[in-house]
Short mmCIF file of N, CA and C in Angstrom, two decimals:
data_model
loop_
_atom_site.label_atom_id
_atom_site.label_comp_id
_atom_site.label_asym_id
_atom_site.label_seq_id
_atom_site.Cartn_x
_atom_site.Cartn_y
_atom_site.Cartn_z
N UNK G 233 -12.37 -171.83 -27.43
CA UNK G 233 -11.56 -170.64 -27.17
C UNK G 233 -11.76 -170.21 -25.72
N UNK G 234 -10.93 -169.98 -25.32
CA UNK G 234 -10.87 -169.56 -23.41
C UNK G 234 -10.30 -167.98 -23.39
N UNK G 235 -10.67 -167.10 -22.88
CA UNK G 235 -10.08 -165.65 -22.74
C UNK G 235 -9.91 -165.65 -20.99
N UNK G 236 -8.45 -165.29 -20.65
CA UNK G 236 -8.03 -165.32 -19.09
C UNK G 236 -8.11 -163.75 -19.10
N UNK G 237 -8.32 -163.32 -17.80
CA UNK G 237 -7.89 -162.09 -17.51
C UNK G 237 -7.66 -161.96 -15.81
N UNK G 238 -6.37 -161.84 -15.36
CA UNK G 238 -5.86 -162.14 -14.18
C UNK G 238 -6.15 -160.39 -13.46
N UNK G 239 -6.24 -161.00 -11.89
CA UNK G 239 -6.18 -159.78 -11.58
C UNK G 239 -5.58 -160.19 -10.23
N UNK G 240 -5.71 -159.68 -9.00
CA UNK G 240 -5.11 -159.43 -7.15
C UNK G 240 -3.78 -159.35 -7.31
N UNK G 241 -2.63 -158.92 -8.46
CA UNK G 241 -1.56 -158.48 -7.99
C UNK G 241 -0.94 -156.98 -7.14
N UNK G 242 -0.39 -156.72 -7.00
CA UNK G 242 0.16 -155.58 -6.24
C UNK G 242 1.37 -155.54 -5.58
N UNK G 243 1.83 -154.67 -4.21
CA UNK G 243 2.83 -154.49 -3.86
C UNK G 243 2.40 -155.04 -2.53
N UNK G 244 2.98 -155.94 -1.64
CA UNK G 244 3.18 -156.19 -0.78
C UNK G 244 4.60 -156.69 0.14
N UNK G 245 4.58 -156.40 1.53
CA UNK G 245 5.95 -156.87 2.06
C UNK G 245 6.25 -158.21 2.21
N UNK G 246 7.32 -158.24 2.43
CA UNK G 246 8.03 -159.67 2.29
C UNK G 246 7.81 -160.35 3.55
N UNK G 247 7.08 -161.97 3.43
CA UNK G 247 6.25 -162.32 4.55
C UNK G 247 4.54 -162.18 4.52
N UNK G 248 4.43 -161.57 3.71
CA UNK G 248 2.90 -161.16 3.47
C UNK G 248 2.21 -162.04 2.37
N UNK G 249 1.03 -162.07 2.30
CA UNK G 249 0.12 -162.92 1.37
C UNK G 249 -0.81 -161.89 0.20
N UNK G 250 -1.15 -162.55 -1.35
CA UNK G 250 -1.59 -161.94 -2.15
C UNK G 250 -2.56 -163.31 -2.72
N UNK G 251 -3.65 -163.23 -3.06
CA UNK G 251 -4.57 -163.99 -3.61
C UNK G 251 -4.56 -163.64 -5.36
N UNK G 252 -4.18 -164.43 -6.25
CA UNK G 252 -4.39 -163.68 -7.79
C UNK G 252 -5.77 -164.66 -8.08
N UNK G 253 -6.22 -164.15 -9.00
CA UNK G 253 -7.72 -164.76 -9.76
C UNK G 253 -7.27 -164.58 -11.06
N UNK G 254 -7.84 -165.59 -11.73
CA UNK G 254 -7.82 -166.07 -13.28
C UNK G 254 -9.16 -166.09 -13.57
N UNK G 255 -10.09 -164.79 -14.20
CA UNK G 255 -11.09 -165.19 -14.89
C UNK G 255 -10.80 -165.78 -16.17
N UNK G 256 -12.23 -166.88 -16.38
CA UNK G 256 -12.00 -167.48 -17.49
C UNK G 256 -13.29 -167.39 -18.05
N UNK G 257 -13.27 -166.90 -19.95
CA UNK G 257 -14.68 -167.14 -20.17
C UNK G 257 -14.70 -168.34 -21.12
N UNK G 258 -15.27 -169.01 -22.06
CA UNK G 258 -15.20 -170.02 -22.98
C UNK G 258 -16.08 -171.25 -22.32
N UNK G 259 -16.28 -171.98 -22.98
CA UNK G 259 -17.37 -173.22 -22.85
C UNK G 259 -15.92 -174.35 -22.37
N UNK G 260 -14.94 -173.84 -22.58
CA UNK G 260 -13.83 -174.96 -22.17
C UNK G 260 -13.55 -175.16 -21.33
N UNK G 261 -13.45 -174.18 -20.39
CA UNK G 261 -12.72 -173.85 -19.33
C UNK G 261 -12.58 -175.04 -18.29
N UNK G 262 -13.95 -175.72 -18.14
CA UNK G 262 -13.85 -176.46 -17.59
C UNK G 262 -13.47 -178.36 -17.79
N UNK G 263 -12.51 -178.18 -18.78
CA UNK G 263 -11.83 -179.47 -19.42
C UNK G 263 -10.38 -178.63 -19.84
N UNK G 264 -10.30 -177.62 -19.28
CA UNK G 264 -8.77 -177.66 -19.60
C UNK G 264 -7.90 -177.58 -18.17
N UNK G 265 -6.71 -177.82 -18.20
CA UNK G 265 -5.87 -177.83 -16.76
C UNK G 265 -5.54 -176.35 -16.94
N UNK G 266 -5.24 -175.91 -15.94
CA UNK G 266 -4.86 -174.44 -16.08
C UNK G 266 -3.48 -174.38 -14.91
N UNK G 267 -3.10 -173.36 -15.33
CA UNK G 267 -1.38 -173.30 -14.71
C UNK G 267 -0.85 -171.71 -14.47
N UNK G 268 -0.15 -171.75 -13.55
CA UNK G 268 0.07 -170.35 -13.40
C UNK G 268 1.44 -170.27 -13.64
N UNK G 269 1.97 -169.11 -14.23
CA UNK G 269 3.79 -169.28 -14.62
C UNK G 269 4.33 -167.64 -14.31
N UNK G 270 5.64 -167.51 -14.07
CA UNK G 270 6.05 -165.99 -13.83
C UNK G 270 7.36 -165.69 -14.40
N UNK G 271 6.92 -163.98 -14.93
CA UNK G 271 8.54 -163.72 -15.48
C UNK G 271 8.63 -162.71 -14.62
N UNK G 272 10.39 -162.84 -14.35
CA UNK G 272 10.74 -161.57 -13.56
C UNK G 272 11.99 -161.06 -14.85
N UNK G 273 12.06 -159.80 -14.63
CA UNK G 273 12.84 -158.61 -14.98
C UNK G 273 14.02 -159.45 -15.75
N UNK G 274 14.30 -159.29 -16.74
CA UNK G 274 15.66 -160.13 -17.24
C UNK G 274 15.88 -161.91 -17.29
N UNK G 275 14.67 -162.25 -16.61
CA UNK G 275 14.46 -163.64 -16.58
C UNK G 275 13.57 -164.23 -17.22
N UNK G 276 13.95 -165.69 -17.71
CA UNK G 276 12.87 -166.88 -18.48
C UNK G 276 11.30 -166.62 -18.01
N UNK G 277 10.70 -166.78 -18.83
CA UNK G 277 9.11 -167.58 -17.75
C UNK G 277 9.24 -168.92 -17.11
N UNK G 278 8.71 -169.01 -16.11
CA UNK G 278 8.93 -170.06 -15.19
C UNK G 278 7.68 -170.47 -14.89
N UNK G 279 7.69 -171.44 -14.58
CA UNK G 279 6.77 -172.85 -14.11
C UNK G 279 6.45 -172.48 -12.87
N UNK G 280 5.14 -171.96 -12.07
CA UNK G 280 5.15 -171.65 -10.57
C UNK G 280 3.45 -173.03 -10.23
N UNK G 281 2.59 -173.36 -10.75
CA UNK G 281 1.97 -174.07 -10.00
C UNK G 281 0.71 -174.00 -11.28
N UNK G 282 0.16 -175.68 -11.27
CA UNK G 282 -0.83 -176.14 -11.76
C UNK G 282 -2.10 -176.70 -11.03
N UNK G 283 -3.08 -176.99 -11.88
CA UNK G 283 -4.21 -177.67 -11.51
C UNK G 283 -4.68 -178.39 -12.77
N UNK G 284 -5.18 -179.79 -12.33
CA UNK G 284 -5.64 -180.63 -13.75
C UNK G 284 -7.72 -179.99 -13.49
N UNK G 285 -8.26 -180.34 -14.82
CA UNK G 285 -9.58 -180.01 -14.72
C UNK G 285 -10.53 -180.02 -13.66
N UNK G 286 -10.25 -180.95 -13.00
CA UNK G 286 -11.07 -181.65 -11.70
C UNK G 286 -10.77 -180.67 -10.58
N UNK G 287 -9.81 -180.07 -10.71
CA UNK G 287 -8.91 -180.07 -9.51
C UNK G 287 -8.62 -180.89 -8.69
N UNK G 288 -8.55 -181.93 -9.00
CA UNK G 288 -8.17 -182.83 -7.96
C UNK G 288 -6.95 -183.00 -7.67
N UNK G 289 -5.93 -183.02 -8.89
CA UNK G 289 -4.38 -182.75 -9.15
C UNK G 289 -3.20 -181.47 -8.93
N UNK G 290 -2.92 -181.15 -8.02
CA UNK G 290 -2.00 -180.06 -8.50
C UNK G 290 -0.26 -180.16 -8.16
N UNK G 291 0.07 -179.00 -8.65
CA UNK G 291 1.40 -179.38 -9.37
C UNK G 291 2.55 -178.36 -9.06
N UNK G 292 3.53 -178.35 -8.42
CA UNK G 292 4.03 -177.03 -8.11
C UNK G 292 5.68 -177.14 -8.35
N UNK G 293 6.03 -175.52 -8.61
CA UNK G 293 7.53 -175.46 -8.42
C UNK G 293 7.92 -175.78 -7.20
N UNK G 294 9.58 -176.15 -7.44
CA UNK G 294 9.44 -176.84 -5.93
C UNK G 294 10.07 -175.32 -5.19
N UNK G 295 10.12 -173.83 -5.87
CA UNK G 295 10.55 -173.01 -5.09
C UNK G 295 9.34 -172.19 -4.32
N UNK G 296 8.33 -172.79 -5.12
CA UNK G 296 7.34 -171.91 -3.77
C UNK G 296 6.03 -173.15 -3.65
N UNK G 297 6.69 -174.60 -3.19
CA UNK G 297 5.97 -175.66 -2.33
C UNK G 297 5.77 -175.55 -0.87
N UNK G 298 4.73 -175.38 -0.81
CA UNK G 298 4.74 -175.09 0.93
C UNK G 298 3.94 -173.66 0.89
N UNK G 299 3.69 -172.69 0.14
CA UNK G 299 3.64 -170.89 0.60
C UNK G 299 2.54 -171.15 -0.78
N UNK G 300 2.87 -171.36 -2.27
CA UNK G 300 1.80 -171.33 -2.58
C UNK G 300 0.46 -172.14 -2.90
N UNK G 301 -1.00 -172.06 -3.16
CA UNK G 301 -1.35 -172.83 -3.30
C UNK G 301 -2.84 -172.58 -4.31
N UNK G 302 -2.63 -173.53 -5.34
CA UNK G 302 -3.45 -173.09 -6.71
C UNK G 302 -5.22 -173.80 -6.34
N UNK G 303 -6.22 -173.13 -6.91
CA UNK G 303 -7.36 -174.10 -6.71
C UNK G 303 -8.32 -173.48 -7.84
N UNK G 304 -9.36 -174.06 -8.03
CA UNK G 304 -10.30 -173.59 -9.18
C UNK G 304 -11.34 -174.11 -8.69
N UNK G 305 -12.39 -173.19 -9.18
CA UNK G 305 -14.09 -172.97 -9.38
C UNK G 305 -15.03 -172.99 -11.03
N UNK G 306 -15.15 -174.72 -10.96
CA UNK G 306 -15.43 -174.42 -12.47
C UNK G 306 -16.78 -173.63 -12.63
N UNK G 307 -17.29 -173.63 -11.55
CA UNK G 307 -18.86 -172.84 -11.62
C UNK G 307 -18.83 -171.64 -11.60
N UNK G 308 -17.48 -170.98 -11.51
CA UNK G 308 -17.47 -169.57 -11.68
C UNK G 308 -16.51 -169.36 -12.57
N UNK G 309 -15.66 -170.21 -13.22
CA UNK G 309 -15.07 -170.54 -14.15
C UNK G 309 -13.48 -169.77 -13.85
N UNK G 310 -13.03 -169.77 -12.58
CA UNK G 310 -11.95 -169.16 -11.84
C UNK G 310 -11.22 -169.95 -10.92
N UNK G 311 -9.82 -169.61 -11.53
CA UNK G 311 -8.37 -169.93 -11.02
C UNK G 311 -7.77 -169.16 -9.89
N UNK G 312 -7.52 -169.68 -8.66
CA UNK G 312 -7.12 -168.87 -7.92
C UNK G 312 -5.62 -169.01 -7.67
N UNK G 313 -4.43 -168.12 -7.30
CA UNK G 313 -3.21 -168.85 -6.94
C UNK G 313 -3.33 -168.02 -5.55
N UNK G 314 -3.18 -168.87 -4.36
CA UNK G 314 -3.04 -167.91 -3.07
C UNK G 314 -1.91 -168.23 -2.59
N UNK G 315 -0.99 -167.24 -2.44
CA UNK G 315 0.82 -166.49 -2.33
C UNK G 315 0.94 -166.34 -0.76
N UNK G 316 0.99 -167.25 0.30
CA UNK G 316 1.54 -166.79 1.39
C UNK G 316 3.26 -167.02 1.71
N UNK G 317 3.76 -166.16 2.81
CA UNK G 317 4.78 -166.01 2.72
C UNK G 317 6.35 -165.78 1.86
N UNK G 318 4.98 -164.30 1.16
CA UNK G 318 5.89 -164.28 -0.19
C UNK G 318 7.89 -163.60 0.10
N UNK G 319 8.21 -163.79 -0.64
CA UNK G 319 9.48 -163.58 -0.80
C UNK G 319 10.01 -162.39 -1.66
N UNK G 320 11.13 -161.36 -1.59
CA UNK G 320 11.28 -160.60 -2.91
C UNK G 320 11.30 -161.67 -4.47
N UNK G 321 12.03 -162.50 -4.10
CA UNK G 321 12.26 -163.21 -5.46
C UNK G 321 10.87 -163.47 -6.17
N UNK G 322 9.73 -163.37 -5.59
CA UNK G 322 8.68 -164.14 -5.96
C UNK G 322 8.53 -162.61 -6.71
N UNK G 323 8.97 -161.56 -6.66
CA UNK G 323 8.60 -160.35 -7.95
C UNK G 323 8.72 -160.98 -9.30
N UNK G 324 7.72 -160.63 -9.90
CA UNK G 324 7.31 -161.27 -11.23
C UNK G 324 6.38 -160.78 -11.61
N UNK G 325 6.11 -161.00 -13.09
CA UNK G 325 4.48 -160.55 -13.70
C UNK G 325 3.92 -162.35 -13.82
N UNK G 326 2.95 -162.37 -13.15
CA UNK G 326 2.83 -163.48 -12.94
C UNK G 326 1.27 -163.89 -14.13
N UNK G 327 1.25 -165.14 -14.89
CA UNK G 327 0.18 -165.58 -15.70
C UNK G 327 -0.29 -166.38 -15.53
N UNK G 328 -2.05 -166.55 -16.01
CA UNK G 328 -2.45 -167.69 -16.07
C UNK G 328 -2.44 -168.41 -17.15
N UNK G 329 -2.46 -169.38 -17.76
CA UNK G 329 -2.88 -169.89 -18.66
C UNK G 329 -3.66 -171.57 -18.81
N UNK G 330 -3.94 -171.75 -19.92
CA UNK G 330 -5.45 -172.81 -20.01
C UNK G 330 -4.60 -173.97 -20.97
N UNK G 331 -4.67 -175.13 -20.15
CA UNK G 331 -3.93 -176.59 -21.39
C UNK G 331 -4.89 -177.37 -21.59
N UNK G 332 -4.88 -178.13 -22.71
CA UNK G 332 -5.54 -178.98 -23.42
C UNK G 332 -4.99 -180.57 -23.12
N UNK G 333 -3.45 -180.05 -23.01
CA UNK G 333 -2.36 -181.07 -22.69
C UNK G 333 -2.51 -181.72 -21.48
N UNK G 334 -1.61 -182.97 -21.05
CA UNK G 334 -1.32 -183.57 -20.24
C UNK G 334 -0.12 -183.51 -19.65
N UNK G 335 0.54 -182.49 -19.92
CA UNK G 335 1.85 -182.03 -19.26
C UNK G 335 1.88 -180.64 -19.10
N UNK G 336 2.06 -180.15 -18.19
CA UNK G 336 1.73 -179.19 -17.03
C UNK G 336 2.78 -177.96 -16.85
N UNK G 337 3.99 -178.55 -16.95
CA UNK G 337 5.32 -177.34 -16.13
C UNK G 337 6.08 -177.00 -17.59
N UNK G 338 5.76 -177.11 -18.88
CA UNK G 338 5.98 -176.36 -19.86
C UNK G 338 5.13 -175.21 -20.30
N UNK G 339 6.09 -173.77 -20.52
CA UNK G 339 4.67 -172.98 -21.23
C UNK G 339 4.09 -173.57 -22.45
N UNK G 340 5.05 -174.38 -24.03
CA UNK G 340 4.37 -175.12 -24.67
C UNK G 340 3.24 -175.63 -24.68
N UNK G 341 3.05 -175.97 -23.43
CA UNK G 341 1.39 -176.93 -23.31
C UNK G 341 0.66 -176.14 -23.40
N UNK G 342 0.67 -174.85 -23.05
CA UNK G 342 -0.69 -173.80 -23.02
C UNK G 342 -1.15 -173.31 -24.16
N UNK G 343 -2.26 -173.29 -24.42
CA UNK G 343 -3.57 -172.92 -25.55
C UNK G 343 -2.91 -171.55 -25.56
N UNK G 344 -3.70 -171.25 -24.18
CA UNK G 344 -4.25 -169.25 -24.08
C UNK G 344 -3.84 -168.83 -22.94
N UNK G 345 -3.41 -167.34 -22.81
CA UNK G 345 -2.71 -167.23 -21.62
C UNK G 345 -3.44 -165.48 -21.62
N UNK G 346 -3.50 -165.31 -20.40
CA UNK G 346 -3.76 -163.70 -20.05
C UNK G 346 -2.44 -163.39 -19.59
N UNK G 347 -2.91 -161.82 -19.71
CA UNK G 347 -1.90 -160.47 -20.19
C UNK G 347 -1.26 -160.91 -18.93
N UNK G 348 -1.41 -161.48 -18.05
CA UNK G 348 -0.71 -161.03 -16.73
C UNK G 348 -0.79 -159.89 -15.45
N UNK G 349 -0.09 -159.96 -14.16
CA UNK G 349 -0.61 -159.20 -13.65
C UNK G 349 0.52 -159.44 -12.10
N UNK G 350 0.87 -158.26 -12.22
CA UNK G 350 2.35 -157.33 -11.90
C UNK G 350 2.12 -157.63 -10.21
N UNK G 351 2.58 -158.36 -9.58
CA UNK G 351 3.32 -158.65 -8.57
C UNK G 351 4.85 -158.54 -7.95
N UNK G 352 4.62 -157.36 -6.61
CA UNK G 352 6.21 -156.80 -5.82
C UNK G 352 6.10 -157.12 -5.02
N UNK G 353 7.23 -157.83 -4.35
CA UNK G 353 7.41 -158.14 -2.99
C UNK G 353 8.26 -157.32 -2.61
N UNK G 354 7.95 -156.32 -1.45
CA UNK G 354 9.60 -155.87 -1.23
C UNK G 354 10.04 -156.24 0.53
N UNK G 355 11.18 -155.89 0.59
CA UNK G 355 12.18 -156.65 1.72
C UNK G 355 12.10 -155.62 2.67
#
């Protein structure tokens, strides 16, 4: 069992950078891939950027390739996604969540996911 609890969202301007963290507690954490995904206002959840266990692998939408970039600390058992040159569109409640799976850019694959954590970009 893995429990996420995300936090570094907020309001920032457009062009600006936000760091989010994924604590993770569970004995798993470090054999599962973990993935970050976002819903905005009236929209699907979306696929924004992975990491396989190792981190050696990661995995991204191709709308924020280049600006964002995912990494993990299994010794502190934390997911980071760091957001430069964010965009309004990138407003979302953005999540982490923990896979068991070998496929990455579906929410399906994910075990466990935290509550999320409210990211604004404004223009």
């Amino acid at each position: 069992q893995v429990q996420l609890v995300e936090s570094g969202g907020g309001l920032v301007q457009a062009g600006g950078s936000l760091r989010l963290s994924c604590a993770a507690s569970g004995r798993t954490f470090s054999r599962a891939a973990m993935g970050w995904f976002r819903q905005a206002p009236g929209k699907e959840r979306e696929f924004v950027a992975a990491i396989n266990w190792s981190g050696e692998s990661t995995y991204y939408a191709d709308s924020v390739k280049g600006r964002f970039t995912i990494s993990r600390d299994n010794a502190k058992t934390t997911v980071y996604l760091q957001m430069n040159s964010l965009k309004p569109e990138d407003t979302a409640i953005y999540y982490c969540a923990a896979s068991y799976s070998s496929t990455y850019y579906y929410g399906s694959s994910y075990a466990h996911w935290g509550q999320g954590t409210q990211v604004t970009v404004s223009s």
